[in-house]
Short mmCIF file of C-alpha atoms in Angstrom, two decimals:
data_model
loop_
_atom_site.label_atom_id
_atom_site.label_comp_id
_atom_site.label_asym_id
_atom_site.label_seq_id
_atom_site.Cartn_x
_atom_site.Cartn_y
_atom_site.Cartn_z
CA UNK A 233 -22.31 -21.76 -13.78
CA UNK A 234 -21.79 -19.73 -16.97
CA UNK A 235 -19.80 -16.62 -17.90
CA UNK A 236 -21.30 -13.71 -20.16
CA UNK A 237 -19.50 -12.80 -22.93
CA UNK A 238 -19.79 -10.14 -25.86
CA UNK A 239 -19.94 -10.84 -29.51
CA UNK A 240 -17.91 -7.90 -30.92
CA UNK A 241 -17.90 -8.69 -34.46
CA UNK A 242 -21.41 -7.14 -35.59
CA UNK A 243 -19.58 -3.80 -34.19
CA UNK A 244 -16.45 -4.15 -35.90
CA UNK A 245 -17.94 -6.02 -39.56
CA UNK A 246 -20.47 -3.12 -40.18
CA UNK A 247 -17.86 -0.01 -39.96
CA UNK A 248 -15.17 -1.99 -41.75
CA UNK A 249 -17.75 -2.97 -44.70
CA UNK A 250 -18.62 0.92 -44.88
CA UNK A 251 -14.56 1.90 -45.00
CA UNK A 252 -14.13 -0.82 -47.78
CA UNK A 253 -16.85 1.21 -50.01
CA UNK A 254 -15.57 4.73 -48.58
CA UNK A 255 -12.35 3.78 -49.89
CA UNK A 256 -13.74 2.31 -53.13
CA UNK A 257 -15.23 5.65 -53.63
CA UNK A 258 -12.38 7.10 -53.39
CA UNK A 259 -9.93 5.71 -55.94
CA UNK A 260 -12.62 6.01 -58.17
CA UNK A 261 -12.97 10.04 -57.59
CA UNK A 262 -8.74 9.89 -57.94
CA UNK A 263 -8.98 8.42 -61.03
CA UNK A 264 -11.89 10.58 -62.87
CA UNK A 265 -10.11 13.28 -61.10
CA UNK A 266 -6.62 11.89 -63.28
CA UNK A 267 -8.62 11.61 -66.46
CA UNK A 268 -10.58 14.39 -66.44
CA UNK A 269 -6.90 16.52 -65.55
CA UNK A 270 -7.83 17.63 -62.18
CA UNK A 271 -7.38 16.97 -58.54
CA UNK A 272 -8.67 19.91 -57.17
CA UNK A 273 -10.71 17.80 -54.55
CA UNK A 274 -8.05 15.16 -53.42
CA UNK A 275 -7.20 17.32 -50.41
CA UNK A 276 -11.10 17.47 -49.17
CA UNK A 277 -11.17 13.89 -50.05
CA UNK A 278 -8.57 12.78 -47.64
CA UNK A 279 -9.92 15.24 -44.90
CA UNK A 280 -13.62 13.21 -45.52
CA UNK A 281 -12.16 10.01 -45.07
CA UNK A 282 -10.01 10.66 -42.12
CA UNK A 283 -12.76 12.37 -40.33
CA UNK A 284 -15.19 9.23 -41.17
CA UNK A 285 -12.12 6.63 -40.12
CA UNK A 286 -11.72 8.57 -37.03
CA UNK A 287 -15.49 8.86 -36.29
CA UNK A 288 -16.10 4.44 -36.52
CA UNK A 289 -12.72 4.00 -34.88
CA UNK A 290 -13.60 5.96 -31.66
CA UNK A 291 -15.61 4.50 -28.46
CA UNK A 292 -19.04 6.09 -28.31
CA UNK A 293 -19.31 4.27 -24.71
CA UNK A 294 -18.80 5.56 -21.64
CA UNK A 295 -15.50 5.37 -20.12
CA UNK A 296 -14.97 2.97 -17.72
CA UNK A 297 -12.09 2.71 -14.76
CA UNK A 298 -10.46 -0.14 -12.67
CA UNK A 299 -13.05 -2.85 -12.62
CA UNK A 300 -15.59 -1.47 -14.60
CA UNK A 301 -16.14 1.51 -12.13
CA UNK A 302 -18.02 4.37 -13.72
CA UNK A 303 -15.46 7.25 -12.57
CA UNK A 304 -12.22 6.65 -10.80
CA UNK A 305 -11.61 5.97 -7.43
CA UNK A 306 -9.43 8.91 -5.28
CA UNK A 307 -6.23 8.63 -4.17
CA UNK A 308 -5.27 6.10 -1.50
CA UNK A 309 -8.23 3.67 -2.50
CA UNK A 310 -8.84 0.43 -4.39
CA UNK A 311 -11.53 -0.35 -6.68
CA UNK A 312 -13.08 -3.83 -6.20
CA UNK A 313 -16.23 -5.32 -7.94
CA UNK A 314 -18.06 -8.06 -6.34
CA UNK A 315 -21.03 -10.59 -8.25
CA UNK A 316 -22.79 -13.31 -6.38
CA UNK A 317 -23.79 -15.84 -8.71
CA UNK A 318 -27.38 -16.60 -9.84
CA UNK A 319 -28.18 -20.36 -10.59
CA UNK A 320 -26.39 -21.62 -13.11
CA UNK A 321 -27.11 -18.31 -15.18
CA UNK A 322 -24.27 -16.08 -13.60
CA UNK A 323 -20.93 -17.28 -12.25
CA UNK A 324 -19.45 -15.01 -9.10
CA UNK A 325 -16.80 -12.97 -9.59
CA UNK A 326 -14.54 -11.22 -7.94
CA UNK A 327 -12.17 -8.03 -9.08
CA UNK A 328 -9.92 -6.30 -7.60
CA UNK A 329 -7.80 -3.02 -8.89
CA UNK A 330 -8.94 -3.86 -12.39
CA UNK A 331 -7.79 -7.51 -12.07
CA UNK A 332 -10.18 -10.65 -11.66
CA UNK A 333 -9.13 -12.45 -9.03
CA UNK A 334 -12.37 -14.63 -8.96
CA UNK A 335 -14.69 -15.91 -11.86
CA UNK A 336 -15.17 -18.52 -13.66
CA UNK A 337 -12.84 -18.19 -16.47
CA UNK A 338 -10.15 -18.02 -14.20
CA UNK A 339 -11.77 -21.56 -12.92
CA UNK A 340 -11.38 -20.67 -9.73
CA UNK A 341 -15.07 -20.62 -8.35
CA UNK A 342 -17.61 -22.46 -6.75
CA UNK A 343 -20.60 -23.31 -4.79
CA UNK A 344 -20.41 -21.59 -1.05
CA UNK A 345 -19.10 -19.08 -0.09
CA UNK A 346 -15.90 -17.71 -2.71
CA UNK A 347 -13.82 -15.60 -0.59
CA UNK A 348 -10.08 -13.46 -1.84
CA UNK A 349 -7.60 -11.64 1.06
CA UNK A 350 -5.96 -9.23 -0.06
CA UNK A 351 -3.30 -7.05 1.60
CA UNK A 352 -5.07 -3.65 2.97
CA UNK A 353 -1.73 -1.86 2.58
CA UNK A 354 -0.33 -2.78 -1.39
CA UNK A 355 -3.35 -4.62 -2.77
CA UNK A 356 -1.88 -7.70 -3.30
CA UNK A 357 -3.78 -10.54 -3.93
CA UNK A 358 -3.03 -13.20 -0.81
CA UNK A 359 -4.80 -15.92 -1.28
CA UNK A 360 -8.40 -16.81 -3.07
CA UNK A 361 -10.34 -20.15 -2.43
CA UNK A 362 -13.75 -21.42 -2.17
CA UNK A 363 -15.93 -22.89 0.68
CA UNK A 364 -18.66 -25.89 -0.37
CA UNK A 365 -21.21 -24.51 2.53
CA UNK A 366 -24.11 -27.36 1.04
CA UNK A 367 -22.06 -30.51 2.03
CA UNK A 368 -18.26 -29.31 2.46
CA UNK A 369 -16.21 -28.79 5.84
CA UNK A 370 -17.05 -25.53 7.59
CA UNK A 371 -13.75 -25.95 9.73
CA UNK A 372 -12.01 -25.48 6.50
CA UNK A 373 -13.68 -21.82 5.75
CA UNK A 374 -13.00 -21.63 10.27
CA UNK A 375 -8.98 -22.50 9.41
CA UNK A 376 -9.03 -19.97 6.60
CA UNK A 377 -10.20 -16.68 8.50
CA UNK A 378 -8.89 -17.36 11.70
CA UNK A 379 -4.99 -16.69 11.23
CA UNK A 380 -5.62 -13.50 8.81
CA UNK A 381 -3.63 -10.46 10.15
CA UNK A 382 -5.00 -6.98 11.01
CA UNK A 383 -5.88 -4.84 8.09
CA UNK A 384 -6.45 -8.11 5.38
CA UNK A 385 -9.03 -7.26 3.27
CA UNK A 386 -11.70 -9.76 2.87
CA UNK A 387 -14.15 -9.92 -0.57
CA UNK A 388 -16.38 -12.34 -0.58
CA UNK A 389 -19.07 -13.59 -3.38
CA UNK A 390 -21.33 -16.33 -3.00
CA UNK A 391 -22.67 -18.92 -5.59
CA UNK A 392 -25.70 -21.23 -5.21
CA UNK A 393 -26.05 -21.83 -1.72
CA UNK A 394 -23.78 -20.05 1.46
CA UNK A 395 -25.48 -21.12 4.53
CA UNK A 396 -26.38 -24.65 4.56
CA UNK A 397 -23.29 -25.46 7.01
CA UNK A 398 -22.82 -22.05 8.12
CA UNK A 399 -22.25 -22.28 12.11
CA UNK A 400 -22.71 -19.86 14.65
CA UNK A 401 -18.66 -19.33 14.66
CA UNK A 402 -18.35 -18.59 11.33
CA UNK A 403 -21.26 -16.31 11.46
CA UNK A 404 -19.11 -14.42 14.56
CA UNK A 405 -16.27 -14.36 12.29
CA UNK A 406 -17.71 -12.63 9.70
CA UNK A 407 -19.74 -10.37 11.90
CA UNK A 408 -16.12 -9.44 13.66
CA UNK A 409 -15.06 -8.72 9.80
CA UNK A 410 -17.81 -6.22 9.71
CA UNK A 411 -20.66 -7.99 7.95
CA UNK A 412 -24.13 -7.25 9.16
CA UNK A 413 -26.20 -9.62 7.18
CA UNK A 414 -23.76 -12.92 8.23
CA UNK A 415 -26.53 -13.75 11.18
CA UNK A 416 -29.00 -14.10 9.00
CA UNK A 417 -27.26 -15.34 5.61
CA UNK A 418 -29.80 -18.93 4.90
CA UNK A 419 -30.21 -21.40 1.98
CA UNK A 420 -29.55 -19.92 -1.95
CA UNK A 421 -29.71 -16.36 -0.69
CA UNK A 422 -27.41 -13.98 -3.13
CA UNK A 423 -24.54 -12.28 -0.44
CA UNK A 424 -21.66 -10.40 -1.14
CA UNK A 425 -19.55 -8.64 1.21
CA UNK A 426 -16.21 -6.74 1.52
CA UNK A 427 -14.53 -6.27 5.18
CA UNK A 428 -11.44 -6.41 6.92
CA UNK A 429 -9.38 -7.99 9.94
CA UNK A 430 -9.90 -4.96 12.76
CA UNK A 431 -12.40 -3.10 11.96
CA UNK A 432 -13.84 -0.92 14.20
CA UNK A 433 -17.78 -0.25 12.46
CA UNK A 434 -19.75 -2.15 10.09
CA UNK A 435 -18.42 -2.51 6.41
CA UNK A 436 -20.82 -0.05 4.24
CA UNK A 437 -19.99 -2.79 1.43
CA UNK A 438 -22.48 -5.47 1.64
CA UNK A 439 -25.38 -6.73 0.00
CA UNK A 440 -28.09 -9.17 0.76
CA UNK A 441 -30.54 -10.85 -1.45
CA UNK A 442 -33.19 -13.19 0.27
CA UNK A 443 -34.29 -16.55 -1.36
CA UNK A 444 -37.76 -15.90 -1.68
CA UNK A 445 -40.00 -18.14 -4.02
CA UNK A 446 -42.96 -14.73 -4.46
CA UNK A 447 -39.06 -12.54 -5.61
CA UNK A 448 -36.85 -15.23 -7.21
CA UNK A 449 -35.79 -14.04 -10.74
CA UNK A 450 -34.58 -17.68 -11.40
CA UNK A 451 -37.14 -20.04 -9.56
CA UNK A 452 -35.64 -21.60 -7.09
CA UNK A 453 -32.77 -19.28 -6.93
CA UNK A 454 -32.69 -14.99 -6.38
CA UNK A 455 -30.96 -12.74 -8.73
CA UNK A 456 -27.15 -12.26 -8.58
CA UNK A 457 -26.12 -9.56 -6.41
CA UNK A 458 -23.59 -6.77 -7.30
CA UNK A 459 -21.35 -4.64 -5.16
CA UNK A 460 -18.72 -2.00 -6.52
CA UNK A 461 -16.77 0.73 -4.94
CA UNK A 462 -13.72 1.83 -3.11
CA UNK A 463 -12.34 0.62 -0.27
CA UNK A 464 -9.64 3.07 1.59
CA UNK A 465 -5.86 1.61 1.64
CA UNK A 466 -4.70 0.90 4.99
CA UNK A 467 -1.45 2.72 6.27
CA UNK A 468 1.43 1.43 8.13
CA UNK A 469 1.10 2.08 11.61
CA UNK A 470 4.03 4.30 12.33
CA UNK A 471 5.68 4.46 16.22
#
């Protein structure tokens, strides 16, 4: 697995190289302007150069929120971003209120099923782990889920392949969690999912890619799947 990164330094070299000659241009109009006795246009000098400083300095892109969200999410909900991983092109990840909880840099990830809880009430991160589902210990992901208490939030991002050793219980515990593709999850398919402990309908956050040799964008393997929104905050039961 592999992590994208972004080369900044075309983007910063370019502007800086142009501010270098701005300001070369500059001293040399102070100076003739020193010799030749006037200074009349220092003032509209300085308001040029702080308008072009200003104008490289700024973001053209987009704004971005919590995760990479394009707009923010309301009150009483948590952002989350969720990326399957795609052969050994893209590593999952997992985010969570603007914090990656999940991914490969934070070398926490691997083939199965990678799964965080996180409390439903604060957003705090419980515990994150991952599941080998092509020759691990399915009673392992079974001893994980089982003692979670009501209102846990449960992301999940899967890498390579999540079914292999995939039983009918833990298919029933993730269907319980509110997935509706877990019955059907097989061999290198791309599956992410967010659900909870208690829910009473099926999670609207889930995504299923089949492993299909006629669709595969990587051969033997589909394309990474991606899932972003906001999940509501659970409240305290109060007597």
């Amino acid at each position: 697995m592999s992590e994208s990164y972004i080369d900044f330094s075309p983007l910063t070299s370019g502007p800086v190289r142009i501010i270098v000659v701005l300001l070369t241009v500059g001293l040399t109009w102070i100076l003739a302007g020193i010799i030749l006795g006037t200074q009349n246009g220092f003032p509209r000098l300085q308001q040029i150069m702080g308008d072009l400083c200003l104008s490289f300095l700024s973001d053209p892109r987009p704004r971005k929120y919590k995760c990479g969200l394009p707009q923010p999410c309301p009150e009483k909900h948590f952002a989350f971003r969720v990326v399957s991983g795609a052969a050994n092109v893209i590593g999952p990840k997992i985010c969570f209120e603007d914090k990656m909880v999940m991914s490969s840099v934070q070398n926490n990830v691997g083939r199965g099923l990678n799964i965080a809880l996180v409390n439903g009430v604060n957003g705090e991160l419980l515990e994150a782990k991952t599941f080998d589902m092509w020759d691990g210990d399915v009673s392992e992901l079974l001893n994980f889920l089982r003692p979670i208490h009501e209102g846990t939030l449960v992301l999940l991002a899967s890498s390579d392949d999540p079914a292999t050793k995939m039983n009918e219980d833990a298919r029933k515990m993730f269907n319980e969690l509110g997935s509706s593709s877990a019955k059907e999850v097989a061999f290198r398919d791309s599956w992410v999912f967010v659900g909870a402990k208690g829910v009473q309908d099926k999670s609207p956050f889930e995504q299923l890619i089949k492993n299909s040799k006629s669709s595969n964008k990587y051969e033997g393997w589909p394309e990474a799947v991606e899932l972003e929104g906001c999940v509501p905050q659970r409240t305290l039961d109060v007597e």
